[in-house]
Short mmCIF file of C-alpha atoms in Angstrom, two decimals:
data_model
loop_
_atom_site.label_atom_id
_atom_site.label_comp_id
_atom_site.label_asym_id
_atom_site.label_seq_id
_atom_site.Cartn_x
_atom_site.Cartn_y
_atom_site.Cartn_z
CA MET A 230 14.97 -31.24 24.30
CA ASP A 231 13.10 -34.52 23.83
CA SER A 232 9.84 -32.61 23.21
CA LEU A 233 11.37 -30.19 20.71
CA LEU A 234 10.36 -32.20 17.66
CA MET A 235 6.76 -32.24 18.84
CA ARG A 236 6.47 -28.51 18.10
CA HIS A 237 4.68 -27.55 14.92
CA LEU A 238 7.27 -24.84 14.11
CA LEU A 239 10.99 -25.32 14.73
CA TRP A 240 13.40 -22.56 13.71
CA VAL A 241 17.07 -23.54 13.41
CA GLY A 242 19.54 -20.69 13.12
CA GLY A 243 22.95 -19.35 13.99
CA LYS A 244 26.04 -17.73 12.61
CA GLY A 245 26.98 -18.71 9.07
CA GLY A 246 29.17 -21.79 8.89
CA VAL A 247 28.30 -23.37 12.26
CA GLY A 248 26.35 -26.27 10.73
CA LYS A 249 22.76 -25.09 11.17
CA THR A 250 21.59 -26.41 7.79
CA THR A 251 23.02 -29.86 8.52
CA VAL A 252 21.41 -29.90 11.97
CA ALA A 253 18.05 -28.73 10.58
CA ALA A 254 18.13 -31.48 7.96
CA ALA A 255 19.05 -34.15 10.53
CA LEU A 256 16.32 -33.00 12.94
CA ALA A 257 13.80 -33.23 10.11
CA VAL A 258 14.99 -36.76 9.32
CA LEU A 259 14.69 -37.69 13.01
CA ALA A 260 11.15 -36.28 13.29
CA ALA A 261 10.09 -38.13 10.11
CA ARG A 262 11.61 -41.33 11.47
CA ARG A 263 9.34 -40.97 14.49
CA GLY A 264 6.30 -40.91 12.24
CA ARG A 265 5.61 -37.19 12.03
CA ARG A 266 4.74 -35.59 8.70
CA VAL A 267 7.61 -33.12 8.26
CA LEU A 268 8.44 -30.24 5.93
CA VAL A 269 11.95 -28.78 6.09
CA VAL A 270 12.21 -25.29 4.60
CA SER A 271 15.32 -23.28 3.75
CA THR A 272 15.11 -19.48 3.76
CA ASP A 273 18.87 -19.12 3.29
CA PRO A 274 19.77 -17.53 -0.08
CA ALA A 275 22.87 -19.78 -0.14
CA HIS A 276 20.56 -22.75 -0.88
CA SER A 277 22.71 -25.30 0.96
CA LEU A 278 19.81 -27.49 2.11
CA GLY A 279 19.74 -29.29 -1.23
CA ASP A 280 23.51 -29.77 -1.00
CA VAL A 281 23.17 -31.45 2.40
CA PHE A 282 20.50 -33.82 1.09
CA ALA A 283 22.48 -34.23 -2.16
CA ARG A 284 19.23 -33.58 -4.02
CA PRO A 285 18.12 -30.60 -6.12
CA LEU A 286 15.30 -28.69 -4.43
CA SER A 287 12.90 -25.97 -5.59
CA ASP A 288 10.33 -23.66 -4.02
CA ARG A 289 7.74 -26.45 -4.05
CA PRO A 290 7.77 -29.40 -1.60
CA GLN A 291 9.71 -32.42 -2.83
CA ARG A 292 9.46 -35.85 -1.21
CA LEU A 293 12.82 -37.09 0.11
CA LEU A 294 11.78 -39.81 2.56
CA PRO A 295 8.50 -41.25 3.75
CA ASN A 296 6.95 -38.43 5.84
CA LEU A 297 9.66 -35.93 4.81
CA ASP A 298 9.36 -33.15 2.22
CA ALA A 299 11.78 -30.28 1.58
CA LEU A 300 11.78 -26.95 -0.25
CA GLU A 301 14.09 -23.96 -0.71
CA ILE A 302 12.57 -20.49 -0.82
CA ASP A 303 14.24 -18.15 -3.30
CA PRO A 304 14.05 -14.67 -1.70
CA ASP A 305 14.50 -12.81 -5.00
CA SER A 306 11.72 -14.78 -6.65
CA GLU A 307 9.47 -14.12 -3.67
CA VAL A 308 10.10 -10.38 -3.98
CA ASP A 309 9.32 -10.41 -7.70
CA ALA A 310 6.13 -12.42 -7.22
CA HIS A 311 5.04 -10.29 -4.27
CA LEU A 312 5.50 -6.97 -6.07
CA LYS A 313 3.81 -8.36 -9.16
CA ARG A 314 0.75 -9.26 -7.06
CA VAL A 315 0.73 -5.84 -5.43
CA THR A 316 1.02 -4.01 -8.75
CA ALA A 317 -1.71 -6.08 -10.36
CA HIS A 318 -4.02 -5.42 -7.46
CA MET A 319 -3.30 -1.69 -7.39
CA GLN A 320 -3.99 -1.43 -11.13
CA ARG A 321 -7.61 -2.26 -10.37
CA PHE A 322 -8.00 0.85 -8.26
CA ALA A 323 -5.42 3.48 -9.23
CA ALA A 324 -6.32 6.18 -11.73
CA PRO A 325 -4.73 5.66 -15.18
CA GLU A 326 -2.56 8.77 -14.84
CA MET A 327 -1.06 7.31 -11.66
CA MET A 328 0.08 3.99 -13.17
CA ARG A 329 3.47 5.19 -14.38
CA GLU A 330 4.28 6.55 -10.90
CA LEU A 331 2.95 3.37 -9.29
CA GLU A 332 5.23 1.22 -11.45
CA ARG A 333 8.17 3.47 -10.63
CA GLN A 334 7.45 3.13 -6.93
CA MET A 335 7.35 -0.66 -7.29
CA GLN A 336 10.75 -0.66 -8.97
CA LEU A 337 12.17 1.50 -6.17
CA THR A 338 10.60 -0.79 -3.61
CA ARG A 339 12.36 -3.77 -5.24
CA GLN A 340 15.68 -2.35 -4.03
CA SER A 341 14.47 -0.91 -0.73
CA PRO A 342 15.83 -2.19 2.60
CA GLY A 343 13.47 -4.71 4.12
CA THR A 344 11.65 -5.64 0.92
CA GLN A 345 13.17 -9.11 0.79
CA GLU A 346 12.36 -9.72 4.45
CA ALA A 347 8.78 -8.51 3.89
CA ALA A 348 8.22 -10.88 0.96
CA LEU A 349 9.84 -13.75 2.87
CA LEU A 350 7.76 -13.12 5.96
CA GLU A 351 4.55 -13.22 3.97
CA ARG A 352 5.55 -16.53 2.34
CA LEU A 353 6.57 -17.97 5.71
CA ALA A 354 3.28 -16.84 7.22
CA ARG A 355 1.37 -18.66 4.50
CA LEU A 356 3.54 -21.76 5.00
CA MET A 357 2.91 -21.69 8.74
CA LEU A 358 -0.82 -21.11 8.52
CA ASP A 359 -2.07 -22.33 5.15
CA GLU A 360 0.34 -24.12 2.81
CA GLY A 361 1.87 -26.19 5.64
CA ARG A 362 -1.36 -27.25 7.33
CA ASP A 363 -0.92 -30.87 6.18
CA TYR A 364 2.40 -31.17 8.05
CA GLU A 365 2.74 -31.91 11.75
CA SER A 366 6.21 -30.33 11.94
CA ILE A 367 7.82 -27.59 9.86
CA VAL A 368 11.58 -27.19 10.35
CA PHE A 369 12.97 -23.87 9.13
CA ASP A 370 16.64 -23.72 8.15
CA THR A 371 17.05 -19.98 8.52
CA ALA A 372 19.49 -17.52 7.00
CA PRO A 373 22.49 -16.29 9.06
CA THR A 374 21.64 -14.68 12.37
CA GLY A 375 21.27 -11.00 11.46
CA HIS A 376 18.87 -11.69 8.61
CA THR A 377 16.80 -14.05 10.75
CA LEU A 378 16.53 -11.57 13.62
CA ARG A 379 15.09 -8.96 11.27
CA LEU A 380 12.69 -11.53 9.90
CA LEU A 381 11.34 -12.74 13.25
CA THR A 382 11.42 -9.58 15.35
CA LEU A 383 10.13 -6.93 12.94
CA PRO A 384 6.82 -8.12 11.46
CA GLU A 385 5.43 -4.77 12.61
CA ALA A 386 7.49 -3.21 9.83
CA MET A 387 5.54 -5.34 7.39
CA ALA A 388 2.31 -3.61 8.39
CA ALA A 389 3.93 -0.20 8.03
CA TRP A 390 5.31 -1.26 4.65
CA THR A 391 1.80 -2.20 3.54
CA ASP A 392 0.63 1.31 4.34
CA GLY A 393 3.72 2.69 2.61
CA LEU A 394 2.65 1.14 -0.68
CA LEU A 395 -0.28 3.54 -0.65
CA ALA A 396 1.50 6.57 0.76
CA HIS A 397 2.25 8.15 -2.64
CA ASN A 398 -1.45 7.98 -3.51
CA ARG A 399 -2.61 10.20 -0.67
CA ARG A 400 -3.75 12.69 -3.29
CA SER A 401 -6.48 10.25 -4.16
CA GLU A 402 -9.51 10.89 -1.98
CA GLN A 403 -10.55 7.26 -2.16
CA LEU A 404 -7.16 5.92 -1.02
CA GLY A 405 -6.97 8.65 1.58
CA LYS A 406 -10.15 7.23 3.09
CA VAL A 407 -8.51 3.81 3.26
CA LEU A 408 -5.53 5.15 5.16
CA LYS A 409 -7.79 7.11 7.47
CA HIS A 410 -9.85 4.03 8.30
CA LEU A 411 -6.81 1.76 8.64
CA THR A 412 -4.81 4.12 10.87
CA PRO A 413 -7.27 5.71 13.30
CA GLY A 414 -4.62 6.95 15.72
CA ARG A 415 -3.58 3.70 17.34
CA ASP A 416 -2.82 1.54 14.32
CA VAL A 417 0.72 2.73 13.54
CA ASP A 418 1.76 2.32 17.16
CA SER A 419 -0.01 -1.02 17.60
CA PRO A 420 -0.32 -2.50 14.11
CA PHE A 421 -0.97 -5.98 15.47
CA ASP A 422 -4.08 -5.14 17.45
CA ASP A 423 -6.95 -7.18 16.10
CA PRO A 424 -8.59 -5.19 13.26
CA GLN A 425 -12.07 -3.96 14.13
CA GLN A 426 -14.99 -5.21 12.11
CA SER A 427 -16.12 -1.59 11.65
CA ALA A 428 -12.97 -0.63 9.74
CA ASN A 429 -14.83 -0.66 6.41
CA ASP A 430 -17.87 1.31 7.55
CA GLY A 431 -18.69 4.28 5.36
CA LEU A 432 -16.49 3.29 2.41
CA ASP A 433 -17.72 2.81 -1.13
CA SER A 434 -17.35 -0.64 -2.72
CA ARG A 435 -14.07 0.04 -4.54
CA THR A 436 -12.38 1.56 -1.51
CA ARG A 437 -13.79 -1.22 0.68
CA ASP A 438 -12.08 -3.78 -1.56
CA ILE A 439 -8.73 -2.05 -1.06
CA ALA A 440 -9.24 -1.82 2.67
CA GLU A 441 -10.23 -5.47 2.95
CA THR A 442 -7.10 -6.55 1.06
CA LEU A 443 -4.89 -4.68 3.50
CA LEU A 444 -6.86 -5.89 6.51
CA GLU A 445 -6.58 -9.50 5.30
CA ARG A 446 -2.83 -9.08 5.02
CA ARG A 447 -2.62 -7.69 8.51
CA ARG A 448 -4.71 -10.53 9.87
CA LEU A 449 -2.31 -13.00 8.26
CA LEU A 450 0.68 -11.32 9.91
CA HIS A 451 -1.15 -11.07 13.22
CA ARG A 452 -1.82 -14.84 13.20
CA ALA A 453 1.76 -15.59 12.16
CA ARG A 454 3.20 -13.46 14.96
CA ARG A 455 0.96 -15.17 17.50
CA ALA A 456 2.13 -18.59 16.24
CA ILE A 457 5.82 -17.60 16.46
CA GLU A 458 5.35 -16.37 20.05
CA ASP A 459 3.40 -19.45 21.22
CA PRO A 460 5.82 -21.81 23.06
CA ALA A 461 3.34 -24.67 22.69
CA GLN A 462 3.79 -24.72 18.93
CA SER A 463 6.99 -22.78 18.11
CA ALA A 464 10.62 -22.72 19.28
CA PHE A 465 13.99 -21.47 18.09
CA LEU A 466 17.12 -23.60 18.32
CA PHE A 467 20.48 -21.87 17.96
CA VAL A 468 23.40 -23.86 16.55
CA MET A 469 26.85 -22.65 17.57
CA THR A 470 30.42 -23.84 17.81
CA PRO A 471 32.69 -23.43 20.88
CA GLU A 472 34.50 -20.43 19.42
CA ARG A 473 34.62 -16.76 20.38
CA LEU A 474 32.61 -15.14 17.57
CA PRO A 475 29.76 -17.69 17.45
CA ILE A 476 29.40 -17.38 21.24
CA LEU A 477 29.21 -13.58 21.12
CA GLU A 478 26.72 -13.59 18.27
CA THR A 479 24.53 -16.29 19.82
CA VAL A 480 24.36 -14.57 23.21
CA ARG A 481 23.24 -11.32 21.57
CA ALA A 482 20.73 -13.11 19.35
CA VAL A 483 19.23 -15.04 22.27
CA GLN A 484 18.74 -11.79 24.19
CA THR A 485 17.12 -10.12 21.17
CA LEU A 486 14.66 -12.93 20.49
CA GLU A 487 13.79 -13.40 24.16
CA SER A 488 13.03 -9.69 24.48
CA ALA A 489 10.80 -9.98 21.39
CA GLY A 490 8.83 -12.85 22.91
CA VAL A 491 10.21 -15.60 20.65
CA PRO A 492 10.58 -18.83 22.68
CA ILE A 493 14.14 -20.24 22.68
CA ALA A 494 14.41 -24.02 22.98
CA GLY A 495 18.16 -24.16 23.50
CA THR A 496 21.60 -23.85 21.96
CA LEU A 497 23.18 -26.84 20.27
CA VAL A 498 26.96 -26.76 20.64
CA ASN A 499 28.30 -28.31 17.45
CA ARG A 500 31.76 -29.62 16.51
CA VAL A 501 33.01 -30.34 20.01
CA ILE A 502 36.38 -32.15 19.81
CA PRO A 503 35.86 -35.84 20.62
CA ASP A 504 37.51 -37.18 23.78
CA ASP A 505 39.47 -39.78 21.83
CA ALA A 506 41.07 -37.26 19.42
CA ASP A 507 44.81 -37.15 20.01
CA GLY A 508 47.93 -35.15 19.07
CA ASP A 509 49.47 -31.94 20.42
CA PHE A 510 47.50 -29.74 18.04
CA LEU A 511 44.17 -31.15 19.17
CA ARG A 512 45.30 -31.06 22.80
CA ARG A 513 45.88 -27.31 22.56
CA ARG A 514 42.61 -26.82 20.72
CA ARG A 515 40.80 -28.81 23.40
CA GLU A 516 42.29 -26.62 26.14
CA GLN A 517 41.01 -23.51 24.38
CA GLU A 518 37.68 -25.18 23.66
CA ALA A 519 37.23 -25.96 27.38
CA ILE A 520 37.41 -22.23 28.14
CA TYR A 521 34.75 -21.48 25.55
CA LEU A 522 32.49 -24.29 26.78
CA GLU A 523 32.68 -22.79 30.27
CA ARG A 524 31.75 -19.42 28.82
CA ILE A 525 28.76 -20.95 27.05
CA ASP A 526 27.62 -22.53 30.32
CA ALA A 527 28.02 -19.21 32.15
CA GLN A 528 26.27 -16.99 29.61
CA LEU A 529 23.59 -19.37 28.33
CA GLY A 530 23.10 -21.47 31.46
CA HIS A 531 19.35 -20.81 31.51
CA LEU A 532 18.95 -22.78 28.26
CA PRO A 533 19.51 -26.46 27.42
CA ARG A 534 22.94 -26.89 25.79
CA PRO A 535 23.29 -30.31 24.15
CA ARG A 536 26.54 -31.03 22.32
CA LEU A 537 27.50 -32.75 19.08
CA PRO A 538 31.03 -34.03 18.42
CA TRP A 539 33.20 -32.82 15.58
CA LEU A 540 32.79 -35.49 12.88
CA ASP A 541 35.64 -36.92 10.85
CA SER A 542 33.87 -36.32 7.53
CA ASP A 543 31.32 -34.01 5.92
CA VAL A 544 27.62 -34.75 6.22
CA GLN A 545 26.03 -35.15 2.81
CA GLY A 546 23.24 -37.40 1.65
CA LEU A 547 20.49 -39.30 3.44
CA ASP A 548 22.73 -42.04 4.87
CA SER A 549 25.00 -39.60 6.70
CA LEU A 550 21.96 -37.58 7.84
CA GLU A 551 20.46 -40.74 9.32
CA THR A 552 23.71 -41.25 11.26
CA LEU A 553 23.64 -37.65 12.47
CA ALA A 554 20.00 -38.11 13.49
CA ASP A 555 21.18 -41.01 15.68
CA ARG A 556 23.67 -38.70 17.36
CA LEU A 557 21.00 -36.04 17.94
CA GLU A 558 18.75 -38.65 19.51
CA ALA A 559 21.61 -39.73 21.77
CA ALA A 560 22.12 -36.06 22.73
CA GLY A 561 18.57 -35.90 24.07
CA PHE A 562 16.42 -34.85 21.12
#
């Protein structure tokens, strides 16, 4: 775990309520303390990252400590901005009589399953590859497990969604040419194959512009997926507590991400009862906890499993995050 903070991309996730936001914030503080230029990013709609730092955050980087910036992505705002960009671009090419239908399709898309994930993935891709290029480490405080799994394991759906934006316009011969050139048999099945340079051959200038926009978007997603899958620069850390439901959810999530090629750094077991805690209630809780810790070792034994003790107070503000960073360092980070 001592090399974890040397990764360019660190994803911190887990079941809601296990302390992942607090751990992500403390890891960012620890990396900044070691001299790395760090950006900590929250994709969780609950926006608790600012609460942990006791500072208001926005969707633009804000300096919290030397070497440490933070931002919170608003998924709804990302969807609105994304669809606005798409509509504005399509207005350049769609026939006037198609604009009303195009706008209707955009409104329907706003409520469609996966739209929020698609907009988030595009923003994260730009953070990973463009906007975050000045940072040595980017720590992502992710949304609860199910949302994050969809985000990291289904970027292929983003490519299909891009094509879907044009599906209604198949009646247009020009846009039909775009789809024909972009999906020559293999593209739907393997949307992340590197686009061929010849994809625009034979198209007029207007149709070529549309095709190039879509190809650029696919290239962005292709690069992002490669970065997420590269263990030299990316890793996922699950935060869990020694309780039945977090264990079950974490085991399933680890299996899903491993099968998708996302490198897993380990599972941090949070809120372990300290050895010096006393009383009959805590004794009984500790006995049950010991069973769950054994289960964690049995089911996740192939991963590092550092532990953090259950603290006697909430973590809020930079001082308490510095203290938690000390504990993470002592745990092997």
